[in-house]
Amino acid sequence: MDYTGDILEYLSGRAVFADVRHMDSTGKSYSYRNGQFDGQNTSMSSGYAVRCVNNSIAMAFFNDQDFSSIRGKLERLVEKSMKAGKNKIDMSGGIKKSWKELGKIKVMDVPDSQKIEFIKDMDSIMGENGASIRFTNLSEDTVMESYANTSGTLIEGEYSRIYFVYMAGIRDSGSFEESSEEYGSTSGYEYLDSLDFPYLVGNDIKKLRKSLHAGRASPGRYDLVVGPSISGIVAHESGGHPMEYDRIIGREAAQAGGSFIGAGDGKTRIGSEYVNLIDDPSIRGSFGYYEYDDEGIKSGKRYLYRNGYTDSYILNRESAAISGMPANGGGRSSDWDMEPLARMSTTYIEPGNISPEELIEDVRHGIYMKNFTEWNIDDTRFYEKYVGKEAYLIENGKITSMVRRPVLETNTVNFYSSLDGAGDDLVFHAGICGKGDPEQGVPVWMGGPHLRLRNMYMK
Amino acid sequence: MEIDKFVKNLGKICDEFAINVTDGTTEEVRFSENTIDLDSEWSNPSYTVFAARGKKIVETSLDSLESWEGKLRALSNMLENAPENPDFYGINPVKFSYHNIQEYRNADIHGMAGDMIHGARDGGADRAAGLIYLHNLRNRVITPWNDQEYSESSLELVVRAFKGSNSGQEALHYGMDSMESANPYGAGMSAARTATLTDKKASIDEGKYDVIFSPYTMGTVLSYNMEFLSYYSINAGLSPFLDRAGQVVASKNVTIFDDPLDKRGAGFTPVDQEGTATSRVNLIENGILKGYLHSYSTGRQSGNQSTGNAGIIQPMPWQIHMAGGSGNPDDMIAGMKKGLLINNSWYARFQDESNGTFSTVPRDGIFLIENGEVSGSLEGIRISDSILNILMHVRELSREEKYVKWWDEIHASIMPYALVENVNISKGF
């Protein structure tokens, strides 16, 4: 029994604005560890997130199956919304649409044994290449979601997501290196055939083993070429997060933090003309793909940084109303029992027009940092650190010896200002982005091309 | 009762099971820029069901037992087709008895949020952000051998106060025995005190410094590292504490234990996820590693007893307590020639979990101390070190301990101020 209509009817005379989101999700996950099956989990979850706006904004989360108990919760919700607080919200509506992305090979059509076989194979590949510590996990979620509000919007969506993550560690002669990688897609199980996972995983571990015996680069100034996994994490951490408008207005200040971008800053110089950074939820197959966000707003491509300057913000209904701009499809919540926040989806640095090889050819004394292990960033998304996993010296335009764990510790403006070339390639990686309290992780892609940065201090 | 039918029929499809049921209400008020943002309430049950047939295991999360017959069929199918987990050694068959249902506690958390904002403003802050949680939950753990039930009420206060670009933060938790002592106005004041400690900016070179870790900073560092004491991590071969039981892993000043029965904290947990009664578990005593966290299964696997820390497959700490000493933070500052005071830190990430090598980003009050006084605030630095190095260099601990819990960064824990020598500090260029 769906009570969305009853809930909206109850609230329509009692709220300035109200919306109801109902989600029904089913998930499975499978784990392997060090050559043996580690376990399997399932989840079945459904419920309502109801938001009521009067003098302030209040939300109630419940999964009751009869309207008499729901009515009691709605009474309490209305009462809470009468207290003083912020109450601006984008009340736009009138859209009736549905969308679906379940892929070609539906998750329910693939037997558990096949999924378990996949992670077993990945575990074996890691083991064959010398990893003594191995964790793999494959998970899937299928979600049916509806969103309706008192302004007449009704959106129905149905989608499935696949997520594969592994971690491997190699020891040799008292030395240790580790690697973690994540892959994901909003689609079906054809995703596992869309990439050459045996090669990707095996090659990663092979390179990890080589790095065990590599020497450290001398600290100093280098030209730096970074691979797509680094341009992706940089785009996400120091491009996407600071342009989430709820952070800019302090809404996340006590948790995920604020932003070095101020609400009244206007177009702010971030870096060189090569800096074009996009967030686009509408990329089919991407891990964070959606046609309509969790607040019933159409998704679309947004330039967060354009030609080296800040451009569009990521807005949910609440932050949009405070900014005076319309919501732009950035309202996401990880499940039915979470509030929608301004979130990224697929965030990437736009490719340029020269090849990665050409980027390297023009470096006399440099480091090529292909990917990373440790990373972090301060809460305003300004001071950041990336430690290389697979990395090499560049001498006179050629990649030479491998170097171990080079450290780039810098700041956002220095990173983007040092950028003097973007490759013509584009690769995405998956991740789970955390924000909000209770903390909610939403699936994202992060990507970009190879990038060249001049005169960076490397440790 | 649906739950009784579910339990009875679950017993027919597996050899052993553990059902964890949580029901009740959680309320939250969030605020920022000195104004309430959102008032939320959750009132839904959750069921976590672990089932085993021999060494075949499956776990499922449900938020309703409606149509439970179909859910059991799905569970049974997964059990049928699963490979065995050779590391599973059963659910604790020992009979324990715990039944403690108390009245829920009410609190005007909307008013308390206002008090925190006023405290921060009166303390000199320009603006404050934060939240309050009030949990009133009833928990039940059912296994073939145990059926235990308890209620718990807890409160969490988080306030971050800003003065210009400086900030301070308090993030405290309270259990049933301490909720009445919560002082939101005082928490706001205290956060503002940190934010307004100095308006001078300072800078330092990279290098080794003596650092006063506040309870929040130590809480972050230990929250990220104490899971390495789970036997799951040890058995996987990924822990800086691997093969170090009985050895010195910290300075003699360091005593750390898991303290799930402390009702003054929100981490109070009288029974674990398989119904084993919990107790204080000594982890590091005067610098010596005493042992690891176990479920019944990992205990049997390794020739140990359960420590009451199931997670059946992955044992976990409930409420880590680092024992305080006899010092106080004012004296630590006064006795410091040149060093740092770090009030909070976040975003710990590892480059080497085997050796516990990580960095974390200080925030909410980072101060340079020179000649016994705060000489300025810092930004853009990191603690870039290893957990073993930090623990080995703890020179002094405060008598004062705080019940700290913040977001997913600091698990409910009890921490003192700690003066740690030779901490590696890095910064950006």
GROMACS .gro file of N, CA and C in nm, chain A residues 30 33-34 36-38 40-46 57-63 65 73 76 80 83-86 112 116 133 135 167 171 176 178 237 249-256 336-337 339 373-379 381 383-385 387 405 409-410 414 435-439 457 459, chain B residues 27-28 30 32-33 35-45 57-63 66 71 78 82-87 110 129-131 133 160 162 169 206 232 235-238 242 346-347 349-354 359-361 363 379-380 382 384 406-408 426-429:
model
  423
   30TYR      N    1   2.876  -0.966  -0.157
   30TYR     CA    2   2.953  -1.089  -0.142
   30TYR      C    3   3.099  -1.053  -0.118
   33ARG      N    4   3.808  -1.307   0.112
   33ARG     CA    5   3.924  -1.256   0.187
   33ARG      C    6   4.033  -1.362   0.187
   34ASN      N    7   4.147  -1.322   0.138
   34ASN     CA    8   4.266  -1.409   0.142
   34ASN      C    9   4.235  -1.552   0.095
   36GLN      N   10   3.947  -1.712   0.061
   36GLN     CA   11   3.830  -1.785   0.109
   36GLN      C   12   3.707  -1.694   0.114
   37PHE      N   13   3.592  -1.757   0.099
   37PHE     CA   14   3.466  -1.683   0.102
   37PHE      C   15   3.447  -1.625   0.242
   38ASP      N   16   3.416  -1.496   0.246
   38ASP     CA   17   3.411  -1.428   0.375
   38ASP      C   18   3.268  -1.405   0.422
   40GLN      N   19   2.823  -1.316   0.295
   40GLN     CA   20   2.730  -1.251   0.204
   40GLN      C   21   2.622  -1.180   0.286
   41ASN      N   22   2.577  -1.070   0.233
   41ASN     CA   23   2.475  -0.991   0.301
   41ASN      C   24   2.362  -0.959   0.205
   42THR      N   25   2.244  -0.949   0.260
   42THR     CA   26   2.132  -0.898   0.182
   42THR      C   27   2.068  -0.786   0.263
   43SER      N   28   1.995  -0.703   0.195
   43SER     CA   29   1.919  -0.600   0.268
   43SER      C   30   1.791  -0.572   0.193
   44MET      N   31   1.687  -0.549   0.268
   44MET     CA   32   1.558  -0.510   0.212
   44MET      C   33   1.507  -0.392   0.294
   45SER      N   34   1.487  -0.283   0.227
   45SER     CA   35   1.459  -0.161   0.302
   45SER      C   36   1.358  -0.076   0.226
   46SER      N   37   1.261  -0.022   0.297
   46SER     CA   38   1.168   0.071   0.231
   46SER      C   39   1.108   0.163   0.335
   57ILE      N   40   1.190   2.393   0.874
   57ILE     CA   41   1.183   2.269   0.796
   57ILE      C   42   1.195   2.151   0.892
   58ALA      N   43   1.102   2.056   0.881
   58ALA     CA   44   1.108   1.936   0.964
   58ALA      C   45   1.093   1.814   0.873
   59MET      N   46   1.156   1.705   0.913
   59MET     CA   47   1.143   1.581   0.837
   59MET      C   48   1.111   1.465   0.930
   60ALA      N   49   1.033   1.373   0.877
   60ALA     CA   50   1.004   1.250   0.951
   60ALA      C   51   1.034   1.131   0.860
   61PHE      N   52   1.093   1.029   0.920
   61PHE     CA   53   1.130   0.909   0.845
   61PHE      C   54   1.062   0.790   0.912
   62PHE      N   55   0.983   0.716   0.835
   62PHE     CA   56   0.911   0.604   0.896
   62PHE      C   57   0.875   0.502   0.789
   63ASN      N   58   0.841   0.383   0.833
   63ASN     CA   59   0.797   0.280   0.737
   63ASN      C   60   0.671   0.210   0.787
   65GLN      N   61   0.295   0.078   0.819
   65GLN     CA   62   0.212   0.016   0.715
   65GLN      C   63   0.064   0.050   0.730
   73LYS      N   64   0.235   1.061   1.327
   73LYS     CA   65   0.370   1.112   1.300
   73LYS      C   66   0.364   1.242   1.219
   76ARG      N   67   0.288   1.534   1.448
   76ARG     CA   68   0.410   1.575   1.520
   76ARG      C   69   0.504   1.650   1.425
   80LYS      N   70   0.644   2.031   1.470
   80LYS     CA   71   0.787   2.068   1.470
   80LYS      C   72   0.815   2.179   1.370
   83LYS      N   73   0.798   2.553   1.469
   83LYS     CA   74   0.901   2.618   1.549
   83LYS      C   75   0.986   2.709   1.460
   84ALA      N   76   1.060   2.797   1.525
   84ALA     CA   77   1.139   2.894   1.447
   84ALA      C   78   1.262   2.827   1.387
   85GLY      N   79   1.297   2.870   1.269
   85GLY     CA   80   1.417   2.819   1.203
   85GLY      C   81   1.423   2.869   1.061
   86LYS      N   82   1.518   2.816   0.985
   86LYS     CA   83   1.523   2.853   0.842
   86LYS      C   84   1.408   2.783   0.771
  112ASP      N   85   2.370  -1.603  -0.767
  112ASP     CA   86   2.472  -1.571  -0.666
  112ASP      C   87   2.605  -1.635  -0.702
  116ILE      N   88   2.978  -1.467  -0.699
  116ILE     CA   89   3.082  -1.516  -0.608
  116ILE      C   90   3.204  -1.561  -0.688
  133ILE      N   91   4.767  -1.025   0.121
  133ILE     CA   92   4.648  -0.972   0.188
  133ILE      C   93   4.549  -0.928   0.083
  135PHE      N   94   4.124  -0.842   0.001
  135PHE     CA   95   3.982  -0.827   0.032
  135PHE      C   96   3.913  -0.791  -0.100
  167MET      N   97   4.096  -0.454  -0.202
  167MET     CA   98   4.214  -0.402  -0.134
  167MET      C   99   4.316  -0.515  -0.134
  171ARG      N  100   5.378  -0.798   0.088
  171ARG     CA  101   5.496  -0.788   0.174
  171ARG      C  102   5.614  -0.855   0.104
  176PHE      N  103   5.631  -0.323   0.271
  176PHE     CA  104   5.488  -0.344   0.249
  176PHE      C  105   5.431  -0.234   0.161
  178GLU      N  106   5.030  -0.132  -0.033
  178GLU     CA  107   4.889  -0.171  -0.046
  178GLU      C  108   4.820  -0.090  -0.153
  237GLU      N  109   3.740   1.636  -0.473
  237GLU     CA  110   3.768   1.694  -0.341
  237GLU      C  111   3.784   1.846  -0.345
  249ILE      N  112   2.723   2.797   0.240
  249ILE     CA  113   2.642   2.875   0.335
  249ILE      C  114   2.649   2.819   0.477
  250GLY      N  115   2.742   2.728   0.501
  250GLY     CA  116   2.769   2.683   0.637
  250GLY      C  117   2.683   2.569   0.687
  251ARG      N  118   2.595   2.514   0.602
  251ARG     CA  119   2.500   2.411   0.646
  251ARG      C  120   2.570   2.284   0.693
  252GLU      N  121   2.691   2.258   0.642
  252GLU     CA  122   2.766   2.137   0.679
  252GLU      C  123   2.883   2.169   0.772
  253ALA      N  124   2.885   2.290   0.824
  253ALA     CA  125   3.006   2.339   0.892
  253ALA      C  126   3.052   2.249   1.005
  254ALA      N  127   2.961   2.190   1.079
  254ALA     CA  128   3.001   2.110   1.195
  254ALA      C  129   3.030   1.965   1.158
  255GLN      N  130   3.019   1.931   1.031
  255GLN     CA  131   3.048   1.794   0.988
  255GLN      C  132   3.152   1.796   0.875
  256ALA      N  133   3.105   1.783   0.751
  256ALA     CA  134   3.199   1.776   0.639
  256ALA      C  135   3.269   1.908   0.613
  336TRP      N  136   1.617   0.606   0.190
  336TRP     CA  137   1.492   0.673   0.220
  336TRP      C  138   1.497   0.746   0.354
  337ASP      N  139   1.585   0.701   0.444
  337ASP     CA  140   1.586   0.760   0.578
  337ASP      C  141   1.694   0.866   0.596
  339GLU      N  142   1.814   1.283   0.474
  339GLU     CA  143   1.771   1.408   0.411
  339GLU      C  144   1.848   1.429   0.281
  373THR      N  145   4.750   0.646  -0.312
  373THR     CA  146   4.705   0.567  -0.196
  373THR      C  147   4.639   0.662  -0.097
  374GLU      N  148   4.720   0.714  -0.004
  374GLU     CA  149   4.667   0.806   0.097
  374GLU      C  150   4.631   0.940   0.033
  375TRP      N  151   4.520   0.995   0.078
  375TRP     CA  152   4.485   1.132   0.039
  375TRP      C  153   4.400   1.191   0.150
  376ASN      N  154   4.400   1.321   0.159
  376ASN     CA  155   4.303   1.390   0.245
  376ASN      C  156   4.305   1.539   0.216
  377ILE      N  157   4.210   1.609   0.273
  377ILE     CA  158   4.194   1.751   0.244
  377ILE      C  159   4.126   1.816   0.364
  378ASP      N  160   4.155   1.942   0.385
  378ASP     CA  161   4.095   2.009   0.500
  378ASP      C  162   3.948   2.039   0.473
  379ASP      N  163   3.878   2.084   0.576
  379ASP     CA  164   3.732   2.094   0.563
  379ASP      C  165   3.686   2.209   0.475
  381ARG      N  166   3.831   2.251   0.190
  381ARG     CA  167   3.875   2.191   0.063
  381ARG      C  168   3.985   2.273  -0.003
  383TYR      N  169   4.355   2.272   0.154
  383TYR     CA  170   4.486   2.210   0.177
  383TYR      C  171   4.475   2.059   0.155
  384GLU      N  172   4.543   2.008   0.054
  384GLU     CA  173   4.521   1.868   0.017
  384GLU      C  174   4.652   1.793   0.002
  385LYS      N  175   4.642   1.661   0.011
  385LYS     CA  176   4.759   1.574   0.002
  385LYS      C  177   4.725   1.447  -0.076
  387VAL      N  178   4.933   1.085  -0.203
  387VAL     CA  179   5.055   1.005  -0.201
  387VAL      C  180   5.050   0.908  -0.318
  405ARG      N  181   5.608   0.608  -0.335
  405ARG     CA  182   5.528   0.697  -0.250
  405ARG      C  183   5.568   0.844  -0.256
  409GLU      N  184   5.178   1.757  -0.146
  409GLU     CA  185   5.101   1.822  -0.040
  409GLU      C  186   5.097   1.968  -0.078
  410THR      N  187   4.979   2.017  -0.113
  410THR     CA  188   4.970   2.150  -0.173
  410THR      C  189   4.835   2.212  -0.139
  414ASN      N  190   4.699   2.650  -0.582
  414ASN     CA  191   4.832   2.620  -0.636
  414ASN      C  192   4.824   2.505  -0.736
  435LYS      N  193   2.887   1.256   0.353
  435LYS     CA  194   2.847   1.391   0.393
  435LYS      C  195   2.723   1.380   0.479
  436GLY      N  196   2.692   1.485   0.552
  436GLY     CA  197   2.567   1.489   0.628
  436GLY      C  198   2.581   1.421   0.763
  437ASP      N  199   2.482   1.441   0.846
  437ASP     CA  200   2.480   1.377   0.977
  437ASP      C  201   2.334   1.348   1.010
  438PRO      N  202   2.293   1.217   1.011
  438PRO     CA  203   2.376   1.098   0.999
  438PRO      C  204   2.452   1.096   0.867
  439GLU      N  205   2.575   1.045   0.873
  439GLU     CA  206   2.655   1.045   0.751
  439GLU      C  207   2.592   0.953   0.648
  457TYR      N  208   5.628   2.121  -0.571
  457TYR     CA  209   5.719   2.069  -0.469
  457TYR      C  210   5.673   1.928  -0.431
  459LYS      N  211   5.757   1.560  -0.222
  459LYS     CA  212   5.833   1.507  -0.107
  459LYS      C  213   5.848   1.356  -0.121
  486GLU      N  214   1.572   1.151   1.756
  486GLU     CA  215   1.540   1.288   1.714
  486GLU      C  216   1.670   1.364   1.694
  487GLU      N  217   1.669   1.454   1.598
  487GLU     CA  218   1.787   1.535   1.570
  487GLU      C  219   1.746   1.678   1.538
  489ARG      N  220   1.945   2.004   1.370
  489ARG     CA  221   2.068   2.057   1.310
  489ARG      C  222   2.059   2.208   1.302
  491SER      N  223   2.294   2.588   1.181
  491SER     CA  224   2.413   2.654   1.127
  491SER      C  225   2.384   2.802   1.118
  492GLU      N  226   2.490   2.882   1.113
  492GLU     CA  227   2.474   3.028   1.105
  492GLU      C  228   2.378   3.077   1.213
  494THR      N  229   2.116   2.954   1.343
  494THR     CA  230   1.972   2.929   1.324
  494THR      C  231   1.947   2.780   1.299
  495ILE      N  232   1.830   2.734   1.343
  495ILE     CA  233   1.793   2.593   1.321
  495ILE      C  234   1.774   2.568   1.171
  496ASP      N  235   1.836   2.458   1.124
  496ASP     CA  236   1.819   2.417   0.983
  496ASP      C  237   1.710   2.313   0.967
  497LEU      N  238   1.710   2.215   1.055
  497LEU     CA  239   1.623   2.100   1.031
  497LEU      C  240   1.597   2.026   1.162
  498ASP      N  241   1.473   1.984   1.174
  498ASP     CA  242   1.427   1.906   1.288
  498ASP      C  243   1.385   1.770   1.232
  499SER      N  244   1.454   1.663   1.270
  499SER     CA  245   1.425   1.531   1.209
  499SER      C  246   1.386   1.429   1.315
  500GLU      N  247   1.309   1.332   1.272
  500GLU     CA  248   1.271   1.224   1.364
  500GLU      C  249   1.265   1.091   1.287
  501TRP      N  250   1.330   0.992   1.342
  501TRP     CA  251   1.326   0.857   1.286
  501TRP      C  252   1.251   0.766   1.384
  502SER      N  253   1.161   0.687   1.330
  502SER     CA  254   1.085   0.597   1.419
  502SER      C  255   1.056   0.468   1.345
  503ASN      N  256   1.161   0.400   1.304
  503ASN     CA  257   1.143   0.275   1.231
  503ASN      C  258   1.228   0.165   1.293
  504PRO      N  259   1.179   0.044   1.296
  504PRO     CA  260   1.259  -0.066   1.351
  504PRO      C  261   1.364  -0.113   1.252
  516ILE      N  262   2.732  -1.908   0.587
  516ILE     CA  263   2.673  -1.798   0.664
  516ILE      C  264   2.609  -1.696   0.572
  517VAL      N  265   2.509  -1.625   0.627
  517VAL     CA  266   2.449  -1.513   0.555
  517VAL      C  267   2.397  -1.414   0.658
  518GLU      N  268   2.403  -1.287   0.622
  518GLU     CA  269   2.349  -1.184   0.711
  518GLU      C  270   2.253  -1.099   0.629
  519THR      N  271   2.142  -1.062   0.690
  519THR     CA  272   2.047  -0.979   0.619
  519THR      C  273   1.998  -0.865   0.706
  520SER      N  274   1.975  -0.750   0.645
  520SER     CA  275   1.921  -0.634   0.715
  520SER      C  276   1.780  -0.609   0.664
  521LEU      N  277   1.687  -0.599   0.757
  521LEU     CA  278   1.547  -0.578   0.723
  521LEU      C  279   1.494  -0.461   0.804
  522ASP      N  280   1.396  -0.390   0.752
  522ASP     CA  281   1.334  -0.288   0.835
  522ASP      C  282   1.188  -0.322   0.864
  525GLU      N  283   0.726  -0.776   0.774
  525GLU     CA  284   0.610  -0.800   0.688
  525GLU      C  285   0.650  -0.898   0.576
  530LYS      N  286   1.106  -1.357   0.285
  530LYS     CA  287   1.241  -1.318   0.325
  530LYS      C  288   1.320  -1.439   0.376
  537MET      N  289   2.008  -1.844  -0.021
  537MET     CA  290   2.146  -1.795  -0.018
  537MET      C  291   2.233  -1.890   0.064
  541ALA      N  292   2.567  -2.089  -0.081
  541ALA     CA  293   2.690  -2.019  -0.042
  541ALA      C  294   2.806  -2.114  -0.026
  542PRO      N  295   2.927  -2.069  -0.060
  542PRO     CA  296   3.045  -2.146  -0.019
  542PRO      C  297   3.060  -2.136   0.133
  543GLU      N  298   3.141  -2.223   0.188
  543GLU     CA  299   3.164  -2.217   0.333
  543GLU      C  300   3.263  -2.106   0.367
  544ASN      N  301   3.245  -2.049   0.485
  544ASN     CA  302   3.346  -1.960   0.540
  544ASN      C  303   3.425  -2.041   0.644
  545PRO      N  304   3.548  -2.084   0.610
  545PRO     CA  305   3.621  -2.172   0.700
  545PRO      C  306   3.654  -2.108   0.834
  546ASP      N  307   3.647  -1.973   0.840
  546ASP     CA  308   3.680  -1.904   0.965
  546ASP      C  309   3.560  -1.888   1.059
  569HIS      N  310   1.537   2.106   2.083
  569HIS     CA  311   1.527   2.233   2.010
  569HIS      C  312   1.579   2.346   2.099
  588ALA      N  313   2.756   2.634   1.438
  588ALA     CA  314   2.686   2.527   1.366
  588ALA      C  315   2.695   2.402   1.452
  589GLY      N  316   2.600   2.311   1.435
  589GLY     CA  317   2.610   2.188   1.512
  589GLY      C  318   2.481   2.109   1.509
  590LEU      N  319   2.466   2.022   1.606
  590LEU     CA  320   2.347   1.939   1.612
  590LEU      C  321   2.330   1.879   1.750
  592TYR      N  322   2.150   1.511   1.901
  592TYR     CA  323   2.075   1.387   1.883
  592TYR      C  324   2.019   1.343   2.018
  619ARG      N  325   3.022   2.368   1.664
  619ARG     CA  326   3.143   2.428   1.608
  619ARG      C  327   3.121   2.579   1.607
  621PHE      N  328   3.268   2.973   1.533
  621PHE     CA  329   3.361   3.043   1.444
  621PHE      C  330   3.384   3.186   1.490
  628GLN      N  331   3.560   2.349   1.847
  628GLN     CA  332   3.451   2.251   1.843
  628GLN      C  333   3.444   2.169   1.970
  665GLU      N  334   5.797   2.216   0.848
  665GLU     CA  335   5.769   2.074   0.869
  665GLU      C  336   5.870   2.016   0.966
  691TYR      N  337   3.965  -0.987   1.349
  691TYR     CA  338   3.940  -0.995   1.204
  691TYR      C  339   4.059  -0.935   1.129
  694ASN      N  340   4.372  -1.162   1.187
  694ASN     CA  341   4.364  -1.285   1.108
  694ASN      C  342   4.386  -1.257   0.960
  695ALA      N  343   4.341  -1.139   0.915
  695ALA     CA  344   4.361  -1.103   0.775
  695ALA      C  345   4.506  -1.067   0.747
  696GLY      N  346   4.582  -1.041   0.852
  696GLY     CA  347   4.723  -1.006   0.834
  696GLY      C  348   4.746  -0.859   0.810
  697LEU      N  349   4.647  -0.778   0.841
  697LEU     CA  350   4.657  -0.635   0.812
  697LEU      C  351   4.635  -0.555   0.939
  701LEU      N  352   4.977  -0.672   1.462
  701LEU     CA  353   4.992  -0.813   1.430
  701LEU      C  354   5.115  -0.871   1.501
  805TRP      N  355   4.058   1.547   1.146
  805TRP     CA  356   3.966   1.462   1.069
  805TRP      C  357   4.036   1.404   0.949
  806TYR      N  358   3.965   1.320   0.877
  806TYR     CA  359   4.007   1.268   0.747
  806TYR      C  360   4.138   1.192   0.758
  808ARG      N  361   4.368   0.905   0.668
  808ARG     CA  362   4.380   0.808   0.559
  808ARG      C  363   4.518   0.743   0.566
  809PHE      N  364   4.520   0.614   0.534
  809PHE     CA  365   4.642   0.536   0.550
  809PHE      C  366   4.715   0.519   0.417
  810GLN      N  367   4.847   0.525   0.423
  810GLN     CA  368   4.925   0.481   0.307
  810GLN      C  369   4.981   0.342   0.335
  811ASP      N  370   4.975   0.296   0.461
  811ASP     CA  371   5.033   0.167   0.497
  811ASP      C  372   4.964   0.118   0.623
  812GLU      N  373   4.860   0.038   0.605
  812GLU     CA  374   4.785  -0.011   0.722
  812GLU      C  375   4.863  -0.117   0.799
  813SER      N  376   4.956  -0.182   0.733
  813SER     CA  377   5.036  -0.283   0.800
  813SER      C  378   5.123  -0.220   0.908
  818SER      N  379   4.796   0.992   0.764
  818SER     CA  380   4.794   1.133   0.800
  818SER      C  381   4.651   1.173   0.831
  819THR      N  382   4.638   1.277   0.911
  819THR     CA  383   4.506   1.331   0.945
  819THR      C  384   4.518   1.483   0.950
  820VAL      N  385   4.409   1.551   0.921
  820VAL     CA  386   4.413   1.696   0.901
  820VAL      C  387   4.356   1.768   1.024
  822ARG      N  388   4.199   2.051   1.270
  822ARG     CA  389   4.100   2.157   1.248
  822ARG      C  390   4.046   2.204   1.384
  838GLU      N  391   4.735   2.689   1.019
  838GLU     CA  392   4.646   2.620   0.926
  838GLU      C  393   4.731   2.546   0.824
  839GLY      N  394   4.668   2.452   0.757
  839GLY     CA  395   4.735   2.383   0.647
  839GLY      C  396   4.839   2.281   0.688
  841ARG      N  397   4.944   1.892   0.878
  841ARG     CA  398   4.895   1.755   0.898
  841ARG      C  399   4.975   1.683   1.005
  843SER      N  400   5.133   1.359   1.017
  843SER     CA  401   5.171   1.256   0.919
  843SER      C  402   5.264   1.159   0.990
  865TRP      N  403   3.200   1.228   1.751
  865TRP     CA  404   3.173   1.328   1.647
  865TRP      C  405   3.162   1.260   1.511
  866TRP      N  406   3.042   1.273   1.453
  866TRP     CA  407   3.019   1.231   1.315
  866TRP      C  408   3.070   1.089   1.300
  867ASP      N  409   3.124   1.052   1.184
  867ASP     CA  410   3.182   0.919   1.170
  867ASP      C  411   3.332   0.922   1.199
  885SER      N  412   5.353   1.766   0.885
  885SER     CA  413   5.384   1.806   0.748
  885SER      C  414   5.294   1.922   0.706
  886LYS      N  415   5.329   1.986   0.598
  886LYS     CA  416   5.246   2.097   0.547
  886LYS      C  417   5.258   2.106   0.396
  887GLY      N  418   5.171   2.182   0.337
  887GLY     CA  419   5.168   2.191   0.192
  887GLY      C  420   5.260   2.299   0.138
  888PHE      N  421   5.296   2.283   0.009
  888PHE     CA  422   5.380   2.382  -0.060
  888PHE      C  423   5.317   2.419  -0.193
   0.00000   0.00000   0.00000
